[in-house]
PDB file of C-alpha atoms in Angstrom:
ATOM      1  CA  UNK A   1     -66.900  86.676 -55.222  1.00 44.00           C
ATOM      2  CA  UNK A   2     -69.409  87.906 -57.688  1.00 46.00           C
ATOM      3  CA  UNK A   3     -72.936  88.892 -56.554  1.00 48.00           C
ATOM      4  CA  UNK A   4     -75.767  86.649 -57.142  1.00 47.00           C
ATOM      5  CA  UNK A   5     -77.331  86.913 -60.663  1.00 49.00           C
ATOM      6  CA  UNK A   6     -80.564  88.327 -59.466  1.00 63.00           C
ATOM      7  CA  UNK A   7     -79.001  91.050 -57.190  1.00 61.00           C
ATOM      8  CA  UNK A   8     -78.452  94.387 -58.757  1.00 68.00           C
ATOM      9  CA  UNK A   9     -76.011  96.228 -56.344  1.00 73.00           C
ATOM     10  CA  UNK A  10     -76.942  99.665 -57.656  1.00 80.00           C
ATOM     11  CA  UNK A  11     -80.642  99.125 -57.237  1.00 80.00           C
ATOM     12  CA  UNK A  12     -80.040  97.779 -53.676  1.00 79.00           C
ATOM     13  CA  UNK A  13     -77.935 100.925 -52.827  1.00 83.00           C
ATOM     14  CA  UNK A  14     -80.721 103.132 -54.201  1.00 84.00           C
ATOM     15  CA  UNK A  15     -83.349 101.283 -52.023  1.00 85.00           C
ATOM     16  CA  UNK A  16     -81.110 101.493 -48.930  1.00 87.00           C
ATOM     17  CA  UNK A  17     -80.512 105.181 -49.370  1.00 88.00           C
ATOM     18  CA  UNK A  18     -84.334 105.913 -49.683  1.00 87.00           C
ATOM     19  CA  UNK A  19     -85.115 103.680 -46.512  1.00 88.00           C
ATOM     20  CA  UNK A  20     -82.310 105.449 -44.450  1.00 89.00           C
ATOM     21  CA  UNK A  21     -83.882 108.886 -45.384  1.00 87.00           C
ATOM     22  CA  UNK A  22     -87.388 107.623 -44.672  1.00 84.00           C
ATOM     23  CA  UNK A  23     -86.249 106.281 -41.313  1.00 85.00           C
ATOM     24  CA  UNK A  24     -84.500 109.591 -40.312  1.00 85.00           C
ATOM     25  CA  UNK A  25     -87.454 111.689 -41.590  1.00 80.00           C
ATOM     26  CA  UNK A  26     -90.035 109.497 -39.691  1.00 75.00           C
ATOM     27  CA  UNK A  27     -88.129 110.327 -36.463  1.00 78.00           C
ATOM     28  CA  UNK A  28     -87.665 114.080 -37.304  1.00 77.00           C
ATOM     29  CA  UNK A  29     -83.915 113.734 -36.693  1.00 84.00           C
ATOM     30  CA  UNK A  30     -81.183 115.827 -38.421  1.00 88.00           C
ATOM     31  CA  UNK A  31     -78.026 114.216 -39.803  1.00 90.00           C
ATOM     32  CA  UNK A  32     -76.134 115.794 -36.861  1.00 91.00           C
ATOM     33  CA  UNK A  33     -78.441 113.836 -34.428  1.00 90.00           C
ATOM     34  CA  UNK A  34     -78.002 110.413 -36.355  1.00 91.00           C
ATOM     35  CA  UNK A  35     -74.191 111.095 -36.479  1.00 92.00           C
ATOM     36  CA  UNK A  36     -74.162 111.557 -32.617  1.00 90.00           C
ATOM     37  CA  UNK A  37     -76.320 108.469 -32.057  1.00 89.00           C
ATOM     38  CA  UNK A  38     -74.400 106.241 -34.452  1.00 91.00           C
ATOM     39  CA  UNK A  39     -70.939 107.573 -33.927  1.00 92.00           C
ATOM     40  CA  UNK A  40     -70.655 107.773 -37.782  1.00 93.00           C
ATOM     41  CA  UNK A  41     -69.590 110.976 -39.411  1.00 93.00           C
ATOM     42  CA  UNK A  42     -72.372 113.409 -40.849  1.00 93.00           C
ATOM     43  CA  UNK A  43     -70.710 113.492 -44.295  1.00 93.00           C
ATOM     44  CA  UNK A  44     -70.589 109.635 -44.410  1.00 93.00           C
ATOM     45  CA  UNK A  45     -74.295 109.385 -43.456  1.00 92.00           C
ATOM     46  CA  UNK A  46     -75.080 112.120 -46.039  1.00 92.00           C
ATOM     47  CA  UNK A  47     -73.417 110.081 -48.796  1.00 92.00           C
ATOM     48  CA  UNK A  48     -75.239 106.883 -47.673  1.00 90.00           C
ATOM     49  CA  UNK A  49     -78.628 108.595 -47.908  1.00 90.00           C
ATOM     50  CA  UNK A  50     -77.735 109.953 -51.321  1.00 90.00           C
ATOM     51  CA  UNK A  51     -76.773 106.506 -52.554  1.00 87.00           C
ATOM     52  CA  UNK A  52     -73.269 107.601 -53.230  1.00 88.00           C
ATOM     53  CA  UNK A  53     -71.361 105.281 -50.729  1.00 88.00           C
ATOM     54  CA  UNK A  54     -71.501 101.628 -49.869  1.00 88.00           C
ATOM     55  CA  UNK A  55     -71.924 101.053 -46.059  1.00 89.00           C
ATOM     56  CA  UNK A  56     -69.662  98.858 -43.969  1.00 90.00           C
ATOM     57  CA  UNK A  57     -71.161  95.976 -42.013  1.00 89.00           C
ATOM     58  CA  UNK A  58     -70.152  97.901 -38.843  1.00 90.00           C
ATOM     59  CA  UNK A  59     -71.964 101.012 -40.094  1.00 91.00           C
ATOM     60  CA  UNK A  60     -75.147  98.983 -40.934  1.00 90.00           C
ATOM     61  CA  UNK A  61     -75.207  97.391 -37.417  1.00 90.00           C
ATOM     62  CA  UNK A  62     -74.886 100.753 -35.742  1.00 90.00           C
ATOM     63  CA  UNK A  63     -77.609 102.461 -37.892  1.00 91.00           C
ATOM     64  CA  UNK A  64     -80.022  99.432 -37.391  1.00 87.00           C
ATOM     65  CA  UNK A  65     -79.433  99.540 -33.618  1.00 86.00           C
ATOM     66  CA  UNK A  66     -79.923 103.285 -33.530  1.00 86.00           C
ATOM     67  CA  UNK A  67     -83.279 103.001 -35.395  1.00 83.00           C
ATOM     68  CA  UNK A  68     -84.507  99.836 -33.679  1.00 80.00           C
ATOM     69  CA  UNK A  69     -84.582  97.832 -36.759  1.00 81.00           C
ATOM     70  CA  UNK A  70     -82.900  94.722 -38.172  1.00 82.00           C
ATOM     71  CA  UNK A  71     -80.126  95.022 -40.627  1.00 84.00           C
ATOM     72  CA  UNK A  72     -82.128  92.862 -43.167  1.00 81.00           C
ATOM     73  CA  UNK A  73     -85.116  95.420 -42.881  1.00 80.00           C
ATOM     74  CA  UNK A  74     -82.752  98.087 -44.335  1.00 84.00           C
ATOM     75  CA  UNK A  75     -82.802  96.170 -47.554  1.00 79.00           C
ATOM     76  CA  UNK A  76     -86.288  94.919 -47.752  1.00 75.00           C
ATOM     77  CA  UNK A  77     -88.751  96.404 -50.254  1.00 68.00           C
ATOM     78  CA  UNK A  78     -92.017  97.862 -49.113  1.00 56.00           C
ATOM     79  CA  UNK A  79     -93.236  99.266 -45.844  1.00 51.00           C
ATOM     80  CA  UNK A  80     -91.061  99.070 -42.800  1.00 53.00           C
ATOM     81  CA  UNK A  81     -92.707  97.731 -39.516  1.00 55.00           C
ATOM     82  CA  UNK A  82     -93.320 100.871 -37.460  1.00 63.00           C
ATOM     83  CA  UNK A  83     -91.258 101.437 -34.421  1.00 69.00           C
ATOM     84  CA  UNK A  84     -93.428 101.269 -31.459  1.00 77.00           C
ATOM     85  CA  UNK A  85     -90.861 101.416 -28.562  1.00 79.00           C
ATOM     86  CA  UNK A  86     -88.382 104.138 -27.908  1.00 77.00           C
ATOM     87  CA  UNK A  87     -85.586 103.008 -25.819  1.00 79.00           C
ATOM     88  CA  UNK A  88     -84.025 105.430 -23.102  1.00 79.00           C
ATOM     89  CA  UNK A  89     -80.808 105.254 -25.074  1.00 76.00           C
ATOM     90  CA  UNK A  90     -82.628 106.653 -28.176  1.00 74.00           C
ATOM     91  CA  UNK A  91     -84.150 109.561 -26.386  1.00 79.00           C
ATOM     92  CA  UNK A  92     -81.102 111.835 -25.805  1.00 80.00           C
ATOM     93  CA  UNK A  93     -81.761 115.256 -24.593  1.00 85.00           C
ATOM     94  CA  UNK A  94     -80.902 118.120 -26.825  1.00 83.00           C
ATOM     95  CA  UNK A  95     -80.942 121.938 -26.273  1.00 85.00           C
ATOM     96  CA  UNK A  96     -83.533 124.423 -27.481  1.00 83.00           C
ATOM     97  CA  UNK A  97     -84.433 127.865 -26.215  1.00 83.00           C
ATOM     98  CA  UNK A  98     -82.915 127.300 -22.955  1.00 89.00           C
ATOM     99  CA  UNK A  99     -84.430 123.991 -22.253  1.00 92.00           C
ATOM    100  CA  UNK A 100     -83.247 120.246 -22.713  1.00 90.00           C
ATOM    101  CA  UNK A 101     -85.739 118.085 -24.626  1.00 88.00           C
ATOM    102  CA  UNK A 102     -85.932 114.601 -26.030  1.00 85.00           C
ATOM    103  CA  UNK A 103     -88.859 113.190 -28.306  1.00 84.00           C
ATOM    104  CA  UNK A 104     -90.510 110.133 -26.973  1.00 86.00           C
ATOM    105  CA  UNK A 105     -92.109 108.866 -30.063  1.00 82.00           C
ATOM    106  CA  UNK A 106     -90.415 107.457 -33.217  1.00 74.00           C
ATOM    107  CA  UNK A 107     -93.739 108.072 -34.903  1.00 68.00           C
ATOM    108  CA  UNK A 108     -94.588 111.613 -33.998  1.00 63.00           C
ATOM    109  CA  UNK A 109     -94.903 112.740 -37.552  1.00 59.00           C
ATOM    110  CA  UNK A 110     -97.688 110.136 -38.074  1.00 61.00           C
ATOM    111  CA  UNK A 111     -99.916 111.020 -35.132  1.00 71.00           C
ATOM    112  CA  UNK A 112    -101.421 114.149 -33.658  1.00 79.00           C
ATOM    113  CA  UNK A 113     -99.633 113.623 -30.271  1.00 84.00           C
ATOM    114  CA  UNK A 114     -96.090 114.666 -29.727  1.00 86.00           C
ATOM    115  CA  UNK A 115     -94.593 113.367 -26.266  1.00 92.00           C
ATOM    116  CA  UNK A 116     -91.515 115.012 -25.181  1.00 92.00           C
ATOM    117  CA  UNK A 117     -89.340 114.792 -22.043  1.00 94.00           C
ATOM    118  CA  UNK A 118     -88.245 118.344 -21.047  1.00 95.00           C
ATOM    119  CA  UNK A 119     -85.637 119.359 -18.342  1.00 96.00           C
ATOM    120  CA  UNK A 120     -86.088 122.988 -17.276  1.00 96.00           C
ATOM    121  CA  UNK A 121     -82.776 124.304 -16.081  1.00 96.00           C
ATOM    122  CA  UNK A 122     -82.736 126.431 -12.942  1.00 95.00           C
ATOM    123  CA  UNK A 123     -81.926 130.055 -13.931  1.00 90.00           C
ATOM    124  CA  UNK A 124     -83.008 129.558 -17.488  1.00 91.00           C
ATOM    125  CA  UNK A 125     -82.245 132.993 -19.287  1.00 88.00           C
ATOM    126  CA  UNK A 126     -84.729 135.038 -21.061  1.00 87.00           C
ATOM    127  CA  UNK A 127     -88.382 135.911 -20.687  1.00 89.00           C
ATOM    128  CA  UNK A 128     -89.929 135.002 -23.916  1.00 92.00           C
ATOM    129  CA  UNK A 129     -93.440 133.535 -24.038  1.00 94.00           C
ATOM    130  CA  UNK A 130     -94.138 130.817 -26.716  1.00 92.00           C
ATOM    131  CA  UNK A 131     -97.271 129.921 -28.416  1.00 90.00           C
ATOM    132  CA  UNK A 132     -98.491 127.620 -31.175  1.00 86.00           C
ATOM    133  CA  UNK A 133    -101.563 125.767 -32.611  1.00 87.00           C
ATOM    134  CA  UNK A 134    -102.792 122.759 -30.599  1.00 88.00           C
ATOM    135  CA  UNK A 135    -102.898 121.954 -26.885  1.00 93.00           C
ATOM    136  CA  UNK A 136    -100.476 120.903 -24.247  1.00 95.00           C
ATOM    137  CA  UNK A 137    -100.607 118.626 -21.411  1.00 97.00           C
ATOM    138  CA  UNK A 138     -97.629 118.429 -18.820  1.00 97.00           C
ATOM    139  CA  UNK A 139     -96.802 116.367 -15.789  1.00 98.00           C
ATOM    140  CA  UNK A 140     -94.052 117.401 -13.264  1.00 98.00           C
ATOM    141  CA  UNK A 141     -91.742 114.476 -12.735  1.00 97.00           C
ATOM    142  CA  UNK A 142     -89.121 116.044 -10.621  1.00 96.00           C
ATOM    143  CA  UNK A 143     -88.511 119.577  -9.096  1.00 97.00           C
ATOM    144  CA  UNK A 144     -90.859 122.635  -8.873  1.00 97.00           C
ATOM    145  CA  UNK A 145     -92.067 124.303 -12.017  1.00 97.00           C
ATOM    146  CA  UNK A 146     -93.711 127.805 -12.541  1.00 96.00           C
ATOM    147  CA  UNK A 147     -95.931 127.747 -15.546  1.00 97.00           C
ATOM    148  CA  UNK A 148     -96.718 131.247 -17.036  1.00 96.00           C
ATOM    149  CA  UNK A 149     -99.832 130.972 -18.948  1.00 96.00           C
ATOM    150  CA  UNK A 150    -100.944 134.494 -20.356  1.00 94.00           C
ATOM    151  CA  UNK A 151    -101.426 136.655 -17.530  1.00 94.00           C
ATOM    152  CA  UNK A 152    -101.542 133.813 -14.944  1.00 96.00           C
ATOM    153  CA  UNK A 153     -99.044 131.969 -13.226  1.00 96.00           C
ATOM    154  CA  UNK A 154     -99.122 128.454 -11.572  1.00 97.00           C
ATOM    155  CA  UNK A 155     -96.624 126.632  -9.449  1.00 97.00           C
ATOM    156  CA  UNK A 156     -96.642 122.972  -9.938  1.00 98.00           C
ATOM    157  CA  UNK A 157     -95.037 120.508  -7.555  1.00 97.00           C
ATOM    158  CA  UNK A 158     -93.878 116.821  -8.445  1.00 97.00           C
ATOM    159  CA  UNK A 159     -96.856 114.952  -9.515  1.00 97.00           C
ATOM    160  CA  UNK A 160     -98.954 117.955 -10.548  1.00 97.00           C
ATOM    161  CA  UNK A 161    -100.249 118.217 -14.103  1.00 98.00           C
ATOM    162  CA  UNK A 162    -101.448 121.095 -16.219  1.00 97.00           C
ATOM    163  CA  UNK A 163    -103.461 121.106 -19.636  1.00 97.00           C
ATOM    164  CA  UNK A 164    -103.897 124.251 -21.578  1.00 96.00           C
ATOM    165  CA  UNK A 165    -104.432 125.895 -25.094  1.00 94.00           C
ATOM    166  CA  UNK A 166    -101.041 126.102 -26.529  1.00 92.00           C
ATOM    167  CA  UNK A 167    -102.215 129.354 -28.429  1.00 92.00           C
ATOM    168  CA  UNK A 168    -102.023 131.174 -24.975  1.00 95.00           C
ATOM    169  CA  UNK A 169     -98.618 132.635 -24.719  1.00 96.00           C
ATOM    170  CA  UNK A 170     -96.709 130.382 -22.072  1.00 96.00           C
ATOM    171  CA  UNK A 171     -93.266 129.787 -20.469  1.00 96.00           C
ATOM    172  CA  UNK A 172     -91.719 127.104 -18.309  1.00 96.00           C
ATOM    173  CA  UNK A 173     -89.593 128.149 -15.499  1.00 96.00           C
ATOM    174  CA  UNK A 174     -87.857 125.975 -12.805  1.00 97.00           C
ATOM    175  CA  UNK A 175     -88.412 127.233  -9.194  1.00 95.00           C
ATOM    176  CA  UNK A 176     -86.595 126.462  -6.035  1.00 89.00           C
ATOM    177  CA  UNK A 177     -83.001 125.089  -5.896  1.00 91.00           C
ATOM    178  CA  UNK A 178     -82.879 122.603  -8.759  1.00 94.00           C
ATOM    179  CA  UNK A 179     -83.960 121.917 -12.332  1.00 97.00           C
ATOM    180  CA  UNK A 180     -87.442 120.794 -13.104  1.00 97.00           C
ATOM    181  CA  UNK A 181     -88.129 117.597 -15.285  1.00 97.00           C
ATOM    182  CA  UNK A 182     -91.517 116.969 -16.858  1.00 97.00           C
ATOM    183  CA  UNK A 183     -93.359 114.959 -19.464  1.00 97.00           C
ATOM    184  CA  UNK A 184     -94.949 117.179 -22.083  1.00 95.00           C
ATOM    185  CA  UNK A 185     -97.566 115.985 -24.768  1.00 94.00           C
ATOM    186  CA  UNK A 186     -98.477 118.565 -27.321  1.00 90.00           C
ATOM    187  CA  UNK A 187    -101.122 117.983 -30.120  1.00 86.00           C
ATOM    188  CA  UNK A 188     -99.444 119.876 -32.937  1.00 61.00           C
ATOM    189  CA  UNK A 189     -97.339 118.969 -35.846  1.00 49.00           C
ATOM    190  CA  UNK A 190     -93.563 118.425 -34.796  1.00 44.00           C
ATOM    191  CA  UNK A 191     -92.022 121.367 -36.758  1.00 46.00           C
ATOM    192  CA  UNK A 192     -94.122 124.216 -35.539  1.00 46.00           C
ATOM    193  CA  UNK A 193     -93.824 122.994 -31.980  1.00 47.00           C
ATOM    194  CA  UNK A 194     -90.033 122.584 -32.120  1.00 49.00           C
ATOM    195  CA  UNK A 195     -89.625 125.919 -34.012  1.00 49.00           C
ATOM    196  CA  UNK A 196     -91.975 127.910 -31.724  1.00 50.00           C
ATOM    197  CA  UNK A 197     -91.766 126.304 -28.439  1.00 47.00           C
ATOM    198  CA  UNK A 198     -88.491 124.301 -28.079  1.00 46.00           C
TER     199      UNK A 198
END
């Protein structure tokens, strides 16, 4: 079956590749992360973003579900509707500096707040202190947490919260017999936060 006269397949493919790249950049995900979430290979996704490969219907369905958009929106010109909700299935924990963390906003690059779920494992190795521009607020969901903040140390129980200047050297340590889980909100750009703290 030949395409409709007003449809240019090459132009559609170029538009799709740009939208896929924009969706991934908007969530600050790597190709490896998208591959894990979609169960598609990294080389295949890379070729889609480069406009060098035509996607299958199954691949488009998986990609759309991962980003929380419709398949049709992947081909629509103009601005994509912003993703407001992040489902639990999208917020996968990943490792970083001895912690497990998951971003809780698909729009973190657009706003000043960076909400993150953090799992601090018992027996986390190392003693490095981290610091970056901005401020942090954290809330302990589960377990017991020792917050090292400059020369001070604070032990936080479930339900406790802390708010501090992130330029102060700091470290999170799980206390007691199990891991500590917390919500952390930082006011800083995503890349400095992830590179310096996570």
